Amino acid sequence: MATKNAILQIFSLLSIFLPISKSKFYYPAVFNFGDSNSDTGELAAGLGFQLPPPYGQTYFKTPSGRFSDGRLMTDFLMNAMELPFLNAYLDSVGLPSFKKGCNFAAAGSTILPATATSICPFSFGIQVNQFLRFKARVLELLAKGKNFSKYLPTEDFFSKGLYMFDIGQNDIAGAFYSKTLDQILASIPTILAEFETGLKKLYDQGGRNFWIHNTGPLGCLTQNVAKFGTDPSKLDERGCVSSHNEATKLFNLQLHALTKKLQGQYADANVVYVDIFSIKYELISNYSRYGFEQPIMACCGYGGPPLNYDSQITCGQTKTLNGTSVTAKGCSDSTDYVSWDGIHYTEAANQFVSSKILTGKYSDPPFSDKMPFLLKLKF
């Protein structure tokens, strides 16, 4: 569509104008912590599995360990900073380079410590510990004087680099399977206390630049609409599950308050809160304005309209249901869809969200003054 073509043209222009911004908006490395929204292969490497096609079909042309048809928000943000895509910490094959940072994000991860029934063992505390080991090992190797600097960040990158966080979605969404809304709301301070503990460890290790993404509208994810939205009275005017979005909003409100506290507590650090919820809800509310055709229905799934989602068979799988072999296939054009597989966004949607982040106006404090060439973006 014309609008999406315009978005692609804008990103092409960014590659031309980005050098202008380097003196004001530049980080030598990025260290990322999170869940499937920014996992570039961590869970797949850590648990030893391969995502099936059609994952990765749009950009990488093969599954890349990312839970999308192509690139993630993190990939687009790295591109905007003229940095290479982040390698997953546990992905050791293919001569990975960690010169410009490392990605500790793992799909299914939570802020709270993982339990025996957790999908992912690499919770936020584990990711922080992985970073601590990563940093210690890097400094140890650099001290040996061998030629490791080509593949590893120099010591000053740990203080000058950007620490990005996009985590908390699974703490909230997963809780709805076993807790009441009131119980979930009451658990938020405990979740955020764990997050603060991890961030403090990174600060104590010299981290000074922090980007903290809040959580998107969980009630608008296909999976949650299919499971918790069968009663129309439970849905809002956009077709999203009201209770999930209510919990998300309170989580984000308290996360914002925490970042304000950290901004005052760490006067020598840059702590930025990024309002992902508003960006994603705007996309879902006005999807056609931005060239999309389906705000909630999954591109890759099984069952057809209105959701094309069946929890028994995930994207790319072939199973026997009711005596018949069926496959959860991808749609013909993923750029028409916001949702890729009912849980994660398509590359087109990730690109849209990233472009909005880069305007700076969804951040607190805003950083648009540091990226003036981006203020002319229109969608």
Tab-separated table of C-alpha atoms in Angstrom:
chain	number	residue	atom	x	y	z
A	1	MET	CA	0.000	0.000	0.000
A	2	ALA	CA	1.039	3.578	-0.592
A	3	THR	CA	1.335	4.420	3.098
A	4	LYS	CA	3.597	1.462	3.818
A	5	ASN	CA	5.688	2.229	0.766
A	6	ALA	CA	6.108	5.741	2.135
A	7	ILE	CA	7.318	4.293	5.450
A	8	LEU	CA	9.928	2.236	3.633
A	9	GLN	CA	11.071	5.321	1.737
A	10	ILE	CA	11.375	7.238	5.001
A	11	PHE	CA	13.645	4.582	6.474
A	12	SER	CA	15.779	4.746	3.349
A	13	LEU	CA	16.125	8.485	3.888
A	14	LEU	CA	17.074	7.905	7.516
A	15	SER	CA	20.124	5.967	6.401
A	16	ILE	CA	21.211	9.088	4.526
A	17	PHE	CA	20.602	11.594	7.297
A	18	LEU	CA	21.638	9.524	10.319
A	19	PRO	CA	25.309	10.576	10.223
A	20	ILE	CA	24.153	14.124	10.957
A	21	SER	CA	22.851	12.988	14.315
A	22	LYS	CA	25.840	10.976	15.431
A	23	SER	CA	27.366	13.734	17.547
A	24	LYS	CA	24.127	14.158	19.521
A	25	PHE	CA	22.557	10.708	19.475
A	26	TYR	CA	25.161	7.999	19.391
A	27	TYR	CA	26.024	4.990	21.493
A	28	PRO	CA	29.040	2.782	20.780
A	29	ALA	CA	27.218	-0.352	21.953
A	30	VAL	CA	23.806	-1.600	23.083
A	31	PHE	CA	23.034	-4.161	25.792
A	32	ASN	CA	19.455	-5.376	25.541
A	33	PHE	CA	17.268	-7.153	28.100
A	34	GLY	CA	13.768	-8.411	27.459
A	35	ASP	CA	11.405	-11.038	26.117
A	36	SER	CA	10.234	-12.118	22.663
A	37	ASN	CA	9.671	-8.511	21.611
A	38	SER	CA	13.450	-8.217	21.272
A	39	ASP	CA	14.800	-11.797	21.327
A	40	THR	CA	17.179	-12.272	18.384
A	41	GLY	CA	17.795	-15.973	19.011
A	42	GLU	CA	18.452	-16.379	22.735
A	43	LEU	CA	15.672	-18.807	23.650
A	44	ALA	CA	16.170	-20.910	20.520
A	45	ALA	CA	19.902	-21.215	21.244
A	46	GLY	CA	19.427	-21.724	24.969
A	47	LEU	CA	16.820	-24.481	24.684
A	48	GLY	CA	18.153	-25.912	21.437
A	49	PHE	CA	15.206	-25.599	19.056
A	50	GLN	CA	14.590	-24.086	15.655
A	51	LEU	CA	11.574	-21.962	14.823
A	52	PRO	CA	9.831	-23.351	11.725
A	53	PRO	CA	9.078	-21.477	8.523
A	54	PRO	CA	7.404	-19.110	7.781
A	55	TYR	CA	9.163	-17.334	10.688
A	56	GLY	CA	11.779	-15.000	9.229
A	57	GLN	CA	10.384	-15.144	5.699
A	58	THR	CA	10.109	-11.404	5.077
A	59	TYR	CA	13.642	-10.191	5.719
A	60	PHE	CA	15.966	-13.045	6.646
A	61	LYS	CA	14.271	-15.497	4.241
A	62	THR	CA	14.735	-18.196	6.881
A	63	PRO	CA	13.943	-18.523	10.606
A	64	SER	CA	16.431	-16.356	12.532
A	65	GLY	CA	15.384	-17.082	16.106
A	66	ARG	CA	13.129	-14.011	16.062
A	67	PHE	CA	9.434	-14.495	16.786
A	68	SER	CA	8.285	-12.572	13.730
A	69	ASP	CA	8.237	-12.781	9.965
A	70	GLY	CA	11.221	-10.405	9.882
A	71	ARG	CA	12.895	-7.706	11.902
A	72	LEU	CA	12.009	-6.629	15.434
A	73	MET	CA	11.816	-3.166	16.980
A	74	THR	CA	15.319	-3.712	18.324
A	75	ASP	CA	16.650	-4.348	14.826
A	76	PHE	CA	15.185	-1.106	13.506
A	77	LEU	CA	16.498	0.857	16.482
A	78	MET	CA	19.970	-0.592	15.985
A	79	ASN	CA	19.794	0.402	12.336
A	80	ALA	CA	18.797	3.939	13.307
A	81	MET	CA	21.899	4.169	15.493
A	82	GLU	CA	24.038	2.785	12.656
A	83	LEU	CA	24.865	-0.312	14.667
A	84	PRO	CA	24.709	-3.953	13.516
A	85	PHE	CA	21.931	-6.275	14.646
A	86	LEU	CA	22.560	-7.620	18.132
A	87	ASN	CA	23.766	-11.193	18.523
A	88	ALA	CA	22.096	-13.300	21.171
A	89	TYR	CA	24.326	-13.978	24.181
A	90	LEU	CA	23.888	-17.761	23.958
A	91	ASP	CA	24.130	-18.085	20.181
A	92	SER	CA	27.713	-19.282	19.709
A	93	VAL	CA	27.574	-20.499	16.102
A	94	GLY	CA	28.512	-18.347	13.123
A	95	LEU	CA	31.367	-16.323	14.615
A	96	PRO	CA	29.114	-13.830	16.440
A	97	SER	CA	30.594	-10.435	17.149
A	98	PHE	CA	29.795	-8.646	20.386
A	99	LYS	CA	31.851	-5.567	19.555
A	100	LYS	CA	28.767	-3.341	19.428
A	101	GLY	CA	26.808	-4.969	22.212
A	102	CYS	CA	24.965	-8.096	23.212
A	103	ASN	CA	21.352	-9.242	23.441
A	104	PHE	CA	20.241	-11.081	26.577
A	105	ALA	CA	16.501	-10.952	25.793
A	106	ALA	CA	14.756	-14.323	25.684
A	107	ALA	CA	11.250	-15.130	24.519
A	108	GLY	CA	8.851	-16.010	27.306
A	109	SER	CA	10.989	-14.381	29.983
A	110	THR	CA	9.545	-12.585	32.977
A	111	ILE	CA	10.805	-9.983	35.409
A	112	LEU	CA	9.999	-12.259	38.344
A	113	PRO	CA	12.243	-15.306	38.779
A	114	ALA	CA	11.306	-18.268	36.621
A	115	THR	CA	9.585	-21.278	38.199
A	116	ALA	CA	9.467	-24.960	37.269
A	117	THR	CA	6.472	-24.272	35.035
A	118	SER	CA	7.876	-21.207	33.286
A	119	ILE	CA	8.207	-21.258	29.504
A	120	CYS	CA	11.607	-19.609	29.725
A	121	PRO	CA	14.263	-20.071	32.433
A	122	PHE	CA	16.047	-16.832	31.511
A	123	SER	CA	14.165	-14.347	33.681
A	124	PHE	CA	15.340	-10.760	34.102
A	125	GLY	CA	17.595	-11.571	37.062
A	126	ILE	CA	19.283	-14.322	35.054
A	127	GLN	CA	19.752	-11.963	32.107
A	128	VAL	CA	21.417	-9.425	34.393
A	129	ASN	CA	23.682	-12.152	35.772
A	130	GLN	CA	24.537	-13.183	32.214
A	131	PHE	CA	25.565	-9.595	31.549
A	132	LEU	CA	27.735	-9.535	34.666
A	133	ARG	CA	29.522	-12.657	33.501
A	134	PHE	CA	29.753	-11.287	29.958
A	135	LYS	CA	31.379	-8.079	31.162
A	136	ALA	CA	33.789	-9.865	33.495
A	137	ARG	CA	34.818	-12.280	30.760
A	138	VAL	CA	35.275	-9.464	28.228
A	139	LEU	CA	37.538	-7.512	30.558
A	140	GLU	CA	39.472	-10.674	31.369
A	141	LEU	CA	40.115	-11.395	27.687
A	142	LEU	CA	41.005	-7.806	26.856
A	143	ALA	CA	43.523	-7.779	29.705
A	144	LYS	CA	45.388	-10.691	28.122
A	145	GLY	CA	46.440	-8.381	25.337
A	146	LYS	CA	45.343	-10.712	22.565
A	147	ASN	CA	43.502	-9.522	19.524
A	148	PHE	CA	40.007	-9.816	20.986
A	149	SER	CA	39.085	-6.158	20.510
A	150	LYS	CA	37.763	-6.914	17.025
A	151	TYR	CA	34.966	-8.996	18.497
A	152	LEU	CA	34.460	-7.577	21.990
A	153	PRO	CA	33.449	-4.167	23.372
A	154	THR	CA	36.180	-2.058	24.908
A	155	GLU	CA	35.890	-1.286	28.623
A	156	ASP	CA	34.505	2.214	28.109
A	157	PHE	CA	31.622	0.844	26.015
A	158	PHE	CA	30.047	-0.468	29.217
A	159	SER	CA	29.689	3.062	30.593
A	160	LYS	CA	28.993	4.808	27.293
A	161	GLY	CA	26.674	2.155	25.862
A	162	LEU	CA	22.875	2.070	25.878
A	163	TYR	CA	21.013	-0.385	28.116
A	164	MET	CA	17.570	-1.184	26.667
A	165	PHE	CA	14.720	-2.942	28.449
A	166	ASP	CA	11.481	-4.348	27.063
A	167	ILE	CA	10.144	-6.819	29.597
A	168	GLY	CA	7.110	-7.340	31.838
A	169	GLN	CA	4.572	-8.469	29.252
A	170	ASN	CA	4.724	-12.104	30.328
A	171	ASP	CA	4.462	-11.291	34.028
A	172	ILE	CA	1.098	-9.642	33.405
A	173	ALA	CA	-0.300	-11.760	30.550
A	174	GLY	CA	0.721	-15.066	32.099
A	175	ALA	CA	-0.831	-14.198	35.457
A	176	PHE	CA	-4.338	-14.105	33.962
A	177	TYR	CA	-4.295	-17.895	33.617
A	178	SER	CA	-4.166	-18.391	37.381
A	179	LYS	CA	-4.990	-15.121	39.149
A	180	THR	CA	-7.839	-12.638	39.425
A	181	LEU	CA	-7.468	-9.107	38.139
A	182	ASP	CA	-7.214	-7.779	41.692
A	183	GLN	CA	-4.443	-10.247	42.499
A	184	ILE	CA	-2.540	-9.245	39.380
A	185	LEU	CA	-2.836	-5.556	40.178
A	186	ALA	CA	-1.623	-6.219	43.716
A	187	SER	CA	1.453	-8.070	42.405
A	188	ILE	CA	2.765	-5.187	40.284
A	189	PRO	CA	4.873	-3.533	43.035
A	190	THR	CA	6.657	-6.854	43.627
A	191	ILE	CA	7.367	-7.223	39.909
A	192	LEU	CA	8.778	-3.724	39.670
A	193	ALA	CA	10.871	-4.145	42.816
A	194	GLU	CA	12.598	-7.050	41.058
A	195	PHE	CA	13.128	-4.882	37.994
A	196	GLU	CA	14.621	-2.085	40.110
A	197	THR	CA	17.015	-4.533	41.738
A	198	GLY	CA	18.305	-5.681	38.365
A	199	LEU	CA	18.679	-2.186	36.994
A	200	LYS	CA	20.574	-1.102	40.113
A	201	LYS	CA	23.087	-3.910	39.514
A	202	LEU	CA	23.675	-2.577	36.006
A	203	TYR	CA	24.083	0.953	37.332
A	204	ASP	CA	26.569	-0.284	39.921
A	205	GLN	CA	28.497	-1.892	37.058
A	206	GLY	CA	28.846	1.494	35.367
A	207	GLY	CA	25.753	1.615	33.147
A	208	ARG	CA	24.568	5.192	32.714
A	209	ASN	CA	22.209	5.219	29.704
A	210	PHE	CA	18.914	3.394	30.170
A	211	TRP	CA	15.939	3.091	27.809
A	212	ILE	CA	12.953	1.491	29.533
A	213	HIS	CA	10.040	0.452	27.308
A	214	ASN	CA	6.671	0.092	28.936
A	215	THR	CA	4.330	-2.760	28.013
A	216	GLY	CA	2.033	-2.706	24.997
A	217	PRO	CA	-1.750	-3.301	25.028
A	218	LEU	CA	-1.863	-6.977	25.995
A	219	GLY	CA	-5.622	-7.051	25.635
A	220	CYS	CA	-5.243	-6.514	21.893
A	221	LEU	CA	-3.077	-9.596	21.301
A	222	THR	CA	-4.934	-12.240	19.305
A	223	GLN	CA	-4.072	-14.951	21.815
A	224	ASN	CA	-5.692	-13.041	24.668
A	225	VAL	CA	-8.763	-12.075	22.637
A	226	ALA	CA	-9.243	-15.742	21.693
A	227	LYS	CA	-8.878	-16.959	25.286
A	228	PHE	CA	-10.424	-14.191	27.363
A	229	GLY	CA	-12.585	-12.262	24.896
A	230	THR	CA	-15.287	-14.766	23.997
A	231	ASP	CA	-17.785	-12.642	25.945
A	232	PRO	CA	-18.240	-9.399	23.943
A	233	SER	CA	-18.890	-7.485	27.164
A	234	LYS	CA	-15.273	-8.138	28.130
A	235	LEU	CA	-13.993	-6.241	25.083
A	236	ASP	CA	-13.423	-2.527	24.592
A	237	GLU	CA	-14.433	-0.502	21.551
A	238	ARG	CA	-11.336	-1.712	19.651
A	239	GLY	CA	-12.062	-5.374	20.256
A	240	CYS	CA	-9.386	-5.713	22.955
A	241	VAL	CA	-9.791	-7.456	26.324
A	242	SER	CA	-10.455	-4.676	28.823
A	243	SER	CA	-9.060	-6.415	31.915
A	244	HIS	CA	-5.691	-7.091	30.286
A	245	ASN	CA	-5.331	-3.502	29.183
A	246	GLU	CA	-6.393	-2.264	32.610
A	247	ALA	CA	-3.613	-4.312	34.214
A	248	THR	CA	-1.144	-3.135	31.583
A	249	LYS	CA	-1.992	0.509	32.174
A	250	LEU	CA	-1.471	0.201	35.928
A	251	PHE	CA	1.808	-1.640	35.374
A	252	ASN	CA	2.937	1.150	33.050
A	253	LEU	CA	1.819	3.857	35.459
A	254	GLN	CA	3.886	2.350	38.255
A	255	LEU	CA	6.821	1.684	35.900
A	256	HIS	CA	6.736	5.355	34.892
A	257	ALA	CA	6.782	6.351	38.560
A	258	LEU	CA	9.770	4.072	39.095
A	259	THR	CA	11.677	5.670	36.207
A	260	LYS	CA	10.952	9.104	37.706
A	261	LYS	CA	12.394	7.869	40.980
A	262	LEU	CA	15.469	6.523	39.206
A	263	GLN	CA	15.937	9.779	37.308
A	264	GLY	CA	16.173	11.584	40.632
A	265	GLN	CA	18.202	8.902	42.359
A	266	TYR	CA	20.778	8.514	39.577
A	267	ALA	CA	21.511	12.122	38.712
A	268	ASP	CA	24.566	11.149	36.662
A	269	ALA	CA	22.553	8.733	34.479
A	270	ASN	CA	20.154	9.132	31.557
A	271	VAL	CA	16.975	7.187	32.341
A	272	VAL	CA	14.382	7.349	29.562
A	273	TYR	CA	10.842	5.937	29.761
A	274	VAL	CA	9.355	4.985	26.381
A	275	ASP	CA	5.565	4.767	26.009
A	276	ILE	CA	5.182	1.709	23.774
A	277	PHE	CA	1.541	1.261	24.860
A	278	SER	CA	0.411	4.534	23.305
A	279	ILE	CA	2.204	3.807	20.035
A	280	LYS	CA	0.763	0.306	19.677
A	281	TYR	CA	-2.746	1.274	20.740
A	282	GLU	CA	-2.691	4.123	18.235
A	283	LEU	CA	-1.728	1.640	15.524
A	284	ILE	CA	-4.526	-0.755	16.486
A	285	SER	CA	-7.088	2.051	16.804
A	286	ASN	CA	-6.250	3.667	13.463
A	287	TYR	CA	-4.715	0.777	11.560
A	288	SER	CA	-6.224	1.674	8.189
A	289	ARG	CA	-4.722	5.169	8.371
A	290	TYR	CA	-1.299	3.543	8.458
A	291	GLY	CA	-1.926	1.123	5.616
A	292	PHE	CA	-2.857	-1.998	7.571
A	293	GLU	CA	-5.968	-4.109	7.029
A	294	GLN	CA	-6.041	-6.372	10.091
A	295	PRO	CA	-5.360	-4.953	13.581
A	296	ILE	CA	-5.977	-8.125	15.611
A	297	MET	CA	-6.337	-11.165	13.342
A	298	ALA	CA	-3.101	-13.178	13.053
A	299	CYS	CA	-1.257	-13.437	9.760
A	300	CYS	CA	0.195	-16.865	10.570
A	301	GLY	CA	-2.237	-19.190	12.254
A	302	TYR	CA	-5.131	-21.564	11.822
A	303	GLY	CA	-8.892	-21.135	11.905
A	304	GLY	CA	-9.530	-18.255	9.539
A	305	PRO	CA	-11.428	-15.059	10.393
A	306	PRO	CA	-12.077	-13.352	12.675
A	307	LEU	CA	-8.885	-14.245	14.584
A	308	ASN	CA	-7.108	-16.994	12.608
A	309	TYR	CA	-5.760	-18.302	15.907
A	310	ASP	CA	-5.978	-21.727	17.536
A	311	SER	CA	-3.996	-22.352	20.709
A	312	GLN	CA	-3.633	-26.018	19.756
A	313	ILE	CA	-1.508	-25.277	16.708
A	314	THR	CA	1.027	-22.480	16.506
A	315	CYS	CA	2.448	-20.735	13.472
A	316	GLY	CA	4.323	-23.122	11.179
A	317	GLN	CA	3.174	-26.285	12.934
A	318	THR	CA	1.399	-29.232	11.329
A	319	LYS	CA	-0.845	-31.273	13.595
A	320	THR	CA	-3.761	-33.653	13.436
A	321	LEU	CA	-6.925	-31.978	14.686
A	322	ASN	CA	-10.160	-33.928	14.750
A	323	GLY	CA	-8.606	-36.596	12.569
A	324	THR	CA	-7.358	-34.187	9.912
A	325	SER	CA	-3.792	-33.006	9.313
A	326	VAL	CA	-3.705	-29.211	9.305
A	327	THR	CA	-0.961	-26.588	9.103
A	328	ALA	CA	-0.873	-23.110	10.589
A	329	LYS	CA	0.239	-21.173	7.531
A	330	GLY	CA	1.295	-17.590	6.933
A	331	CYS	CA	-0.881	-15.106	5.098
A	332	SER	CA	-0.112	-13.918	1.569
A	333	ASP	CA	0.963	-10.410	2.636
A	334	SER	CA	2.149	-9.856	6.201
A	335	THR	CA	2.328	-6.078	5.662
A	336	ASP	CA	-1.475	-6.030	5.889
A	337	TYR	CA	-1.345	-7.369	9.451
A	338	VAL	CA	-0.313	-5.975	12.819
A	339	SER	CA	-0.165	-9.434	14.425
A	340	TRP	CA	2.175	-12.045	13.028
A	341	ASP	CA	1.323	-15.191	14.998
A	342	GLY	CA	-1.267	-14.006	17.510
A	343	ILE	CA	1.325	-12.982	20.104
A	344	HIS	CA	4.046	-11.094	18.243
A	345	TYR	CA	4.000	-8.266	15.711
A	346	THR	CA	4.820	-8.418	12.029
A	347	GLU	CA	7.922	-6.725	10.685
A	348	ALA	CA	5.694	-4.018	9.190
A	349	ALA	CA	4.149	-3.284	12.594
A	350	ASN	CA	7.556	-3.375	14.300
A	351	GLN	CA	8.817	-0.881	11.752
A	352	PHE	CA	5.908	1.443	12.466
A	353	VAL	CA	6.438	1.260	16.238
A	354	SER	CA	10.168	1.901	15.857
A	355	SER	CA	9.576	4.945	13.674
A	356	LYS	CA	7.324	6.413	16.350
A	357	ILE	CA	9.875	5.713	19.075
A	358	LEU	CA	12.477	7.570	17.042
A	359	THR	CA	10.407	10.747	16.943
A	360	GLY	CA	11.275	11.104	20.636
A	361	LYS	CA	7.874	12.447	21.592
A	362	TYR	CA	6.790	9.189	23.242
A	363	SER	CA	9.703	9.338	25.671
A	364	ASP	CA	10.074	10.913	29.082
A	365	PRO	CA	12.165	12.938	28.990
A	366	PRO	CA	11.619	13.584	25.273
A	367	PHE	CA	14.737	13.284	23.155
A	368	SER	CA	13.377	14.857	19.969
A	369	ASP	CA	15.746	17.797	20.417
A	370	LYS	CA	18.609	15.339	19.967
A	371	MET	CA	17.217	14.032	16.695
A	372	PRO	CA	15.854	17.142	14.929
A	373	PHE	CA	15.993	15.571	11.477
A	374	LEU	CA	13.338	13.073	12.586
A	375	LEU	CA	10.718	15.634	13.515
A	376	LYS	CA	9.502	15.872	9.925
A	377	LEU	CA	8.298	12.271	9.880
A	378	LYS	CA	4.639	12.014	8.861
A	379	PHE	CA	2.446	8.955	8.561
